[in-house]
Amino acid sequence: MRKSPVFIVLFLVIAIILFMTLTYQEPSDEYVNLETQFDSYLGKDINTKDKFVNYINELQLDHTCENVKVGVQTQNEERMYQSGVIIGIQDQVMYVVTSNQYLDTSKRQTYLVHDYKDIHYSATLIANDDTYHIMILAFEHFSSDLCAPEIADYMPLLGEIISSVSSKDDIMNKIALGTFVSEQDEYLNLVNMDFTKDMLGSSIYDINLKLVGIVTQVDGTYYVLKASYVYNYLEQVINS
């Protein structure tokens, strides 16, 4: 008995559905993260004036409270060096990360941290990482006007918009925009932004304004050190 074309087509459709059901696998966490990241990038692409203004306003209004500048007190004279960011808060203790590239941490010095209102606090050096040239300072603060950023779960996509907040001397919370270029290794990343020595210790945010890294210098090259590395390093210091 010859089968009709309709029966053959129906049989093939059922076979394909059965095959897809048996071979289906749940998407991996990496795939889901990448898809979510890509959707966020498309949703926040600042290709219009309104989106650009909203992005900059949100950066200024919601993230100035976590960006600081770091100084060193020497013989009644304060010398400003570079930016820093509050990477963590525990009770009333604020933990600040900055670059140690041009600071002689072998000497006993008085460190000062200036917040976004230019109020300064005496800080203590609690950790020094010579591998990636960063240092952790701690100071006490008893009000709720300072904050710590949300750490990004993954690095930006190639060409994704990033932003930087930095402070130096009399300039507070200077904003710069750029794009993400590549991951150099597990912790260091390259970006397309006009980095100078004034930018050391500054914070780098992704398109969703989550902290992705801190500007540092390794072997003469400026990199963005992953915020997750800095945060884990801080946890090790606190728990040791």
mmCIF file of C-alpha atoms in Angstrom:
data_model
loop_
_atom_site.group_PDB
_atom_site.id
_atom_site.type_symbol
_atom_site.label_atom_id
_atom_site.label_comp_id
_atom_site.label_asym_id
_atom_site.label_seq_id
_atom_site.Cartn_x
_atom_site.Cartn_y
_atom_site.Cartn_z
ATOM 1 C CA MET A 1 0.000 0.000 0.000
ATOM 2 C CA ARG A 2 1.459 3.340 -1.063
ATOM 3 C CA LYS A 3 1.614 5.991 1.697
ATOM 4 C CA SER A 4 0.244 9.427 0.905
ATOM 5 C CA PRO A 5 2.592 12.481 0.811
ATOM 6 C CA VAL A 6 0.694 13.976 3.752
ATOM 7 C CA PHE A 7 1.450 10.930 5.904
ATOM 8 C CA ILE A 8 5.154 11.064 4.970
ATOM 9 C CA VAL A 9 5.406 14.763 5.820
ATOM 10 C CA LEU A 10 3.611 14.211 9.138
ATOM 11 C CA PHE A 11 5.940 11.323 9.979
ATOM 12 C CA LEU A 12 9.013 13.471 9.252
ATOM 13 C CA VAL A 13 7.729 16.350 11.402
ATOM 14 C CA ILE A 14 7.099 13.987 14.329
ATOM 15 C CA ALA A 15 10.562 12.437 13.896
ATOM 16 C CA ILE A 16 12.250 15.858 13.886
ATOM 17 C CA ILE A 17 10.364 16.986 17.005
ATOM 18 C CA LEU A 18 11.272 13.734 18.782
ATOM 19 C CA PHE A 19 14.932 14.119 17.816
ATOM 20 C CA MET A 20 15.036 17.730 19.041
ATOM 21 C CA THR A 21 13.375 16.732 22.325
ATOM 22 C CA LEU A 22 15.846 13.912 22.973
ATOM 23 C CA THR A 23 18.933 15.963 22.055
ATOM 24 C CA TYR A 24 17.930 19.255 23.743
ATOM 25 C CA GLN A 25 20.306 20.560 26.395
ATOM 26 C CA GLU A 26 19.796 23.382 28.838
ATOM 27 C CA PRO A 27 21.790 26.501 27.878
ATOM 28 C CA SER A 28 25.037 26.793 29.839
ATOM 29 C CA ASP A 29 25.488 29.552 32.415
ATOM 30 C CA GLU A 30 28.106 31.108 30.157
ATOM 31 C CA TYR A 31 25.667 31.224 27.251
ATOM 32 C CA VAL A 32 22.881 32.699 29.396
ATOM 33 C CA ASN A 33 25.250 35.360 30.783
ATOM 34 C CA LEU A 34 26.424 36.269 27.298
ATOM 35 C CA GLU A 35 22.861 36.485 25.995
ATOM 36 C CA THR A 36 21.807 38.671 28.937
ATOM 37 C CA GLN A 37 24.861 40.869 28.479
ATOM 38 C CA PHE A 38 24.194 41.251 24.764
ATOM 39 C CA ASP A 39 20.532 42.132 25.374
ATOM 40 C CA SER A 40 21.598 44.734 27.962
ATOM 41 C CA TYR A 41 24.083 46.197 25.524
ATOM 42 C CA LEU A 42 21.421 46.526 22.817
ATOM 43 C CA GLY A 43 18.947 47.987 25.304
ATOM 44 C CA LYS A 44 21.372 50.603 26.607
ATOM 45 C CA ASP A 45 23.271 51.452 23.440
ATOM 46 C CA ILE A 46 23.753 55.208 23.817
ATOM 47 C CA ASN A 47 23.307 56.072 20.164
ATOM 48 C CA THR A 48 20.896 58.940 20.785
ATOM 49 C CA LYS A 49 21.334 62.214 22.641
ATOM 50 C CA ASP A 50 18.693 61.335 25.246
ATOM 51 C CA LYS A 51 20.302 57.975 26.034
ATOM 52 C CA PHE A 52 23.704 59.614 26.257
ATOM 53 C CA VAL A 53 22.431 62.277 28.668
ATOM 54 C CA ASN A 54 20.667 59.656 30.810
ATOM 55 C CA TYR A 55 23.788 57.488 30.960
ATOM 56 C CA ILE A 56 26.023 60.399 32.020
ATOM 57 C CA ASN A 57 23.473 61.688 34.542
ATOM 58 C CA GLU A 58 23.119 58.265 36.130
ATOM 59 C CA LEU A 59 26.898 57.909 36.263
ATOM 60 C CA GLN A 60 27.280 61.277 37.980
ATOM 61 C CA LEU A 61 24.333 61.012 40.360
ATOM 62 C CA ASP A 62 24.646 57.394 41.472
ATOM 63 C CA HIS A 63 28.396 56.769 41.428
ATOM 64 C CA THR A 64 30.116 59.878 42.757
ATOM 65 C CA CYS A 65 29.615 58.572 46.302
ATOM 66 C CA GLU A 66 32.033 55.701 45.696
ATOM 67 C CA ASN A 67 34.805 57.578 43.880
ATOM 68 C CA VAL A 68 37.534 59.317 45.882
ATOM 69 C CA LYS A 69 40.969 60.822 45.523
ATOM 70 C CA VAL A 70 43.991 59.748 47.549
ATOM 71 C CA GLY A 71 46.688 61.969 48.992
ATOM 72 C CA VAL A 72 49.801 61.595 51.128
ATOM 73 C CA GLN A 73 50.636 63.907 54.017
ATOM 74 C CA THR A 74 54.334 64.836 54.174
ATOM 75 C CA GLN A 75 55.628 67.550 56.530
ATOM 76 C CA ASN A 76 52.373 69.501 56.679
ATOM 77 C CA GLU A 77 52.043 69.385 52.884
ATOM 78 C CA GLU A 78 49.534 67.179 51.157
ATOM 79 C CA ARG A 79 50.479 65.836 47.753
ATOM 80 C CA MET A 80 47.688 64.460 45.577
ATOM 81 C CA TYR A 81 48.481 61.461 43.458
ATOM 82 C CA GLN A 82 45.618 59.566 41.928
ATOM 83 C CA SER A 83 42.039 58.432 42.015
ATOM 84 C CA GLY A 84 40.579 55.668 44.105
ATOM 85 C CA VAL A 85 37.291 53.867 44.557
ATOM 86 C CA ILE A 86 35.532 52.494 47.627
ATOM 87 C CA ILE A 87 35.578 48.786 46.835
ATOM 88 C CA GLY A 88 33.904 47.561 50.012
ATOM 89 C CA ILE A 89 32.198 48.638 53.241
ATOM 90 C CA GLN A 90 32.145 46.691 56.491
ATOM 91 C CA ASP A 91 30.244 48.310 59.352
ATOM 92 C CA GLN A 92 31.704 51.843 59.480
ATOM 93 C CA VAL A 93 34.976 50.932 57.736
ATOM 94 C CA MET A 94 35.437 52.014 54.114
ATOM 95 C CA TYR A 95 37.970 50.130 51.984
ATOM 96 C CA VAL A 96 39.556 52.069 49.132
ATOM 97 C CA VAL A 97 41.596 50.629 46.265
ATOM 98 C CA THR A 98 44.043 52.734 44.283
ATOM 99 C CA SER A 99 47.280 52.328 42.358
ATOM 100 C CA ASN A 100 50.562 52.169 44.242
ATOM 101 C CA GLN A 101 52.641 52.845 41.124
ATOM 102 C CA TYR A 102 54.024 56.195 42.279
ATOM 103 C CA LEU A 103 53.678 55.774 46.031
ATOM 104 C CA ASP A 104 56.517 54.575 48.226
ATOM 105 C CA THR A 105 54.571 52.199 50.450
ATOM 106 C CA SER A 106 57.738 51.094 52.256
ATOM 107 C CA LYS A 107 57.691 54.342 54.271
ATOM 108 C CA ARG A 108 55.334 55.142 57.118
ATOM 109 C CA GLN A 109 53.133 57.861 55.709
ATOM 110 C CA THR A 110 49.807 59.482 56.492
ATOM 111 C CA TYR A 111 47.304 58.731 53.750
ATOM 112 C CA LEU A 112 44.288 60.951 53.193
ATOM 113 C CA VAL A 113 41.129 60.027 51.337
ATOM 114 C CA HIS A 114 38.923 62.816 49.936
ATOM 115 C CA ASP A 115 35.308 61.942 49.253
ATOM 116 C CA TYR A 116 33.090 63.456 46.536
ATOM 117 C CA LYS A 117 32.350 66.462 48.781
ATOM 118 C CA ASP A 118 36.111 66.967 49.234
ATOM 119 C CA ILE A 119 35.921 66.018 52.915
ATOM 120 C CA HIS A 120 39.122 64.209 53.863
ATOM 121 C CA TYR A 121 39.720 61.300 56.223
ATOM 122 C CA SER A 122 42.912 59.801 57.626
ATOM 123 C CA ALA A 123 43.400 56.341 56.156
ATOM 124 C CA THR A 124 45.536 53.330 57.004
ATOM 125 C CA LEU A 125 47.412 51.193 54.486
ATOM 126 C CA ILE A 126 46.274 47.611 55.092
ATOM 127 C CA ALA A 127 47.436 45.777 51.958
ATOM 128 C CA ASN A 128 49.849 46.218 49.074
ATOM 129 C CA ASP A 129 49.789 44.059 45.931
ATOM 130 C CA ASP A 130 53.020 44.343 43.950
ATOM 131 C CA THR A 131 51.837 41.937 41.252
ATOM 132 C CA TYR A 132 49.223 44.317 39.857
ATOM 133 C CA HIS A 133 50.421 47.476 41.638
ATOM 134 C CA ILE A 134 47.390 48.254 43.760
ATOM 135 C CA MET A 135 46.982 49.114 47.431
ATOM 136 C CA ILE A 136 44.077 48.942 49.875
ATOM 137 C CA LEU A 137 43.416 51.748 52.360
ATOM 138 C CA ALA A 138 40.881 51.761 55.191
ATOM 139 C CA PHE A 139 39.171 54.634 56.986
ATOM 140 C CA GLU A 140 36.180 55.070 59.275
ATOM 141 C CA HIS A 141 33.029 56.896 58.245
ATOM 142 C CA PHE A 142 29.853 57.082 60.324
ATOM 143 C CA SER A 143 27.187 58.324 57.922
ATOM 144 C CA SER A 144 25.474 56.684 54.965
ATOM 145 C CA ASP A 145 26.389 59.146 52.209
ATOM 146 C CA LEU A 146 29.309 57.056 50.904
ATOM 147 C CA CYS A 147 28.769 53.845 48.965
ATOM 148 C CA ALA A 148 30.447 50.932 47.208
ATOM 149 C CA PRO A 149 29.762 49.930 43.591
ATOM 150 C CA GLU A 150 28.101 46.793 42.305
ATOM 151 C CA ILE A 151 30.718 44.470 40.812
ATOM 152 C CA ALA A 152 30.128 43.324 37.222
ATOM 153 C CA ASP A 153 29.579 39.586 36.743
ATOM 154 C CA TYR A 154 31.346 39.518 33.390
ATOM 155 C CA MET A 155 33.565 41.679 31.252
ATOM 156 C CA PRO A 156 32.169 43.948 28.506
ATOM 157 C CA LEU A 157 31.752 42.795 24.915
ATOM 158 C CA LEU A 158 34.242 43.790 22.251
ATOM 159 C CA GLY A 159 33.498 47.416 21.347
ATOM 160 C CA GLU A 160 31.047 47.897 24.222
ATOM 161 C CA ILE A 161 30.786 51.375 25.742
ATOM 162 C CA ILE A 162 32.670 51.868 29.020
ATOM 163 C CA SER A 163 33.086 54.906 31.236
ATOM 164 C CA SER A 164 35.703 56.119 33.676
ATOM 165 C CA VAL A 165 35.493 58.310 36.771
ATOM 166 C CA SER A 166 38.679 59.907 38.102
ATOM 167 C CA SER A 167 39.804 62.684 40.447
ATOM 168 C CA LYS A 168 43.032 64.640 40.738
ATOM 169 C CA ASP A 169 44.046 67.819 42.531
ATOM 170 C CA ASP A 170 41.081 70.225 42.368
ATOM 171 C CA ILE A 171 39.151 68.228 39.765
ATOM 172 C CA MET A 172 36.618 65.792 41.192
ATOM 173 C CA ASN A 173 34.823 62.992 39.355
ATOM 174 C CA LYS A 174 36.120 63.643 35.869
ATOM 175 C CA ILE A 175 34.230 61.480 33.377
ATOM 176 C CA ALA A 176 35.669 59.863 30.256
ATOM 177 C CA LEU A 177 34.119 57.450 27.745
ATOM 178 C CA GLY A 178 35.723 54.694 25.710
ATOM 179 C CA THR A 179 35.241 51.153 24.428
ATOM 180 C CA PHE A 180 36.347 47.730 25.603
ATOM 181 C CA VAL A 181 39.080 46.135 23.478
ATOM 182 C CA SER A 182 40.211 42.765 24.798
ATOM 183 C CA GLU A 183 41.078 40.562 27.739
ATOM 184 C CA GLN A 184 44.862 40.225 27.989
ATOM 185 C CA ASP A 185 44.850 37.493 30.603
ATOM 186 C CA GLU A 186 42.732 36.267 33.487
ATOM 187 C CA TYR A 187 42.765 39.640 35.246
ATOM 188 C CA LEU A 188 44.149 42.362 32.938
ATOM 189 C CA ASN A 189 42.182 44.007 30.125
ATOM 190 C CA LEU A 190 42.812 46.573 27.417
ATOM 191 C CA VAL A 191 40.406 49.377 26.584
ATOM 192 C CA ASN A 192 40.276 52.154 24.004
ATOM 193 C CA MET A 193 40.453 55.279 26.141
ATOM 194 C CA ASP A 194 42.960 58.073 26.500
ATOM 195 C CA PHE A 195 44.577 56.889 29.735
ATOM 196 C CA THR A 196 47.325 58.960 31.297
ATOM 197 C CA LYS A 197 49.082 58.729 34.642
ATOM 198 C CA ASP A 198 46.340 60.978 36.023
ATOM 199 C CA MET A 199 43.898 58.119 35.515
ATOM 200 C CA LEU A 200 45.677 55.589 37.745
ATOM 201 C CA GLY A 201 43.312 54.182 40.344
ATOM 202 C CA SER A 202 40.184 55.392 38.566
ATOM 203 C CA SER A 203 37.064 53.269 38.260
ATOM 204 C CA ILE A 204 35.804 51.715 35.011
ATOM 205 C CA TYR A 205 32.107 50.974 34.473
ATOM 206 C CA ASP A 206 30.269 48.948 31.840
ATOM 207 C CA ILE A 207 27.143 49.863 29.892
ATOM 208 C CA ASN A 208 25.037 48.939 32.943
ATOM 209 C CA LEU A 209 27.214 51.090 35.225
ATOM 210 C CA LYS A 210 28.601 48.115 37.129
ATOM 211 C CA LEU A 211 32.255 48.267 38.140
ATOM 212 C CA VAL A 212 34.401 46.188 35.795
ATOM 213 C CA GLY A 213 37.848 47.297 36.909
ATOM 214 C CA ILE A 214 40.459 49.686 38.226
ATOM 215 C CA VAL A 215 43.100 51.419 36.114
ATOM 216 C CA THR A 216 46.599 50.197 36.922
ATOM 217 C CA GLN A 217 49.986 50.028 35.220
ATOM 218 C CA VAL A 218 51.995 46.838 34.718
ATOM 219 C CA ASP A 219 55.390 46.837 32.972
ATOM 220 C CA GLY A 220 54.745 50.318 31.602
ATOM 221 C CA THR A 221 51.374 49.505 30.050
ATOM 222 C CA TYR A 222 48.034 50.822 31.303
ATOM 223 C CA TYR A 223 45.446 48.122 31.970
ATOM 224 C CA VAL A 224 42.084 47.691 33.603
ATOM 225 C CA LEU A 225 42.463 45.247 36.489
ATOM 226 C CA LYS A 226 39.281 43.224 36.973
ATOM 227 C CA ALA A 227 37.140 44.434 39.848
ATOM 228 C CA SER A 228 36.424 40.821 40.823
ATOM 229 C CA TYR A 229 40.146 40.288 41.462
ATOM 230 C CA VAL A 230 40.313 43.414 43.629
ATOM 231 C CA TYR A 231 37.195 42.432 45.574
ATOM 232 C CA ASN A 232 38.463 38.887 46.205
ATOM 233 C CA TYR A 233 41.833 40.299 47.237
ATOM 234 C CA LEU A 234 40.093 42.581 49.733
ATOM 235 C CA GLU A 235 38.118 39.658 51.185
ATOM 236 C CA GLN A 236 41.336 37.696 51.672
ATOM 237 C CA VAL A 237 42.909 40.657 53.458
ATOM 238 C CA ILE A 238 39.898 41.142 55.756
ATOM 239 C CA ASN A 239 39.674 37.444 56.600
ATOM 240 C CA SER A 240 43.401 36.943 57.187
#
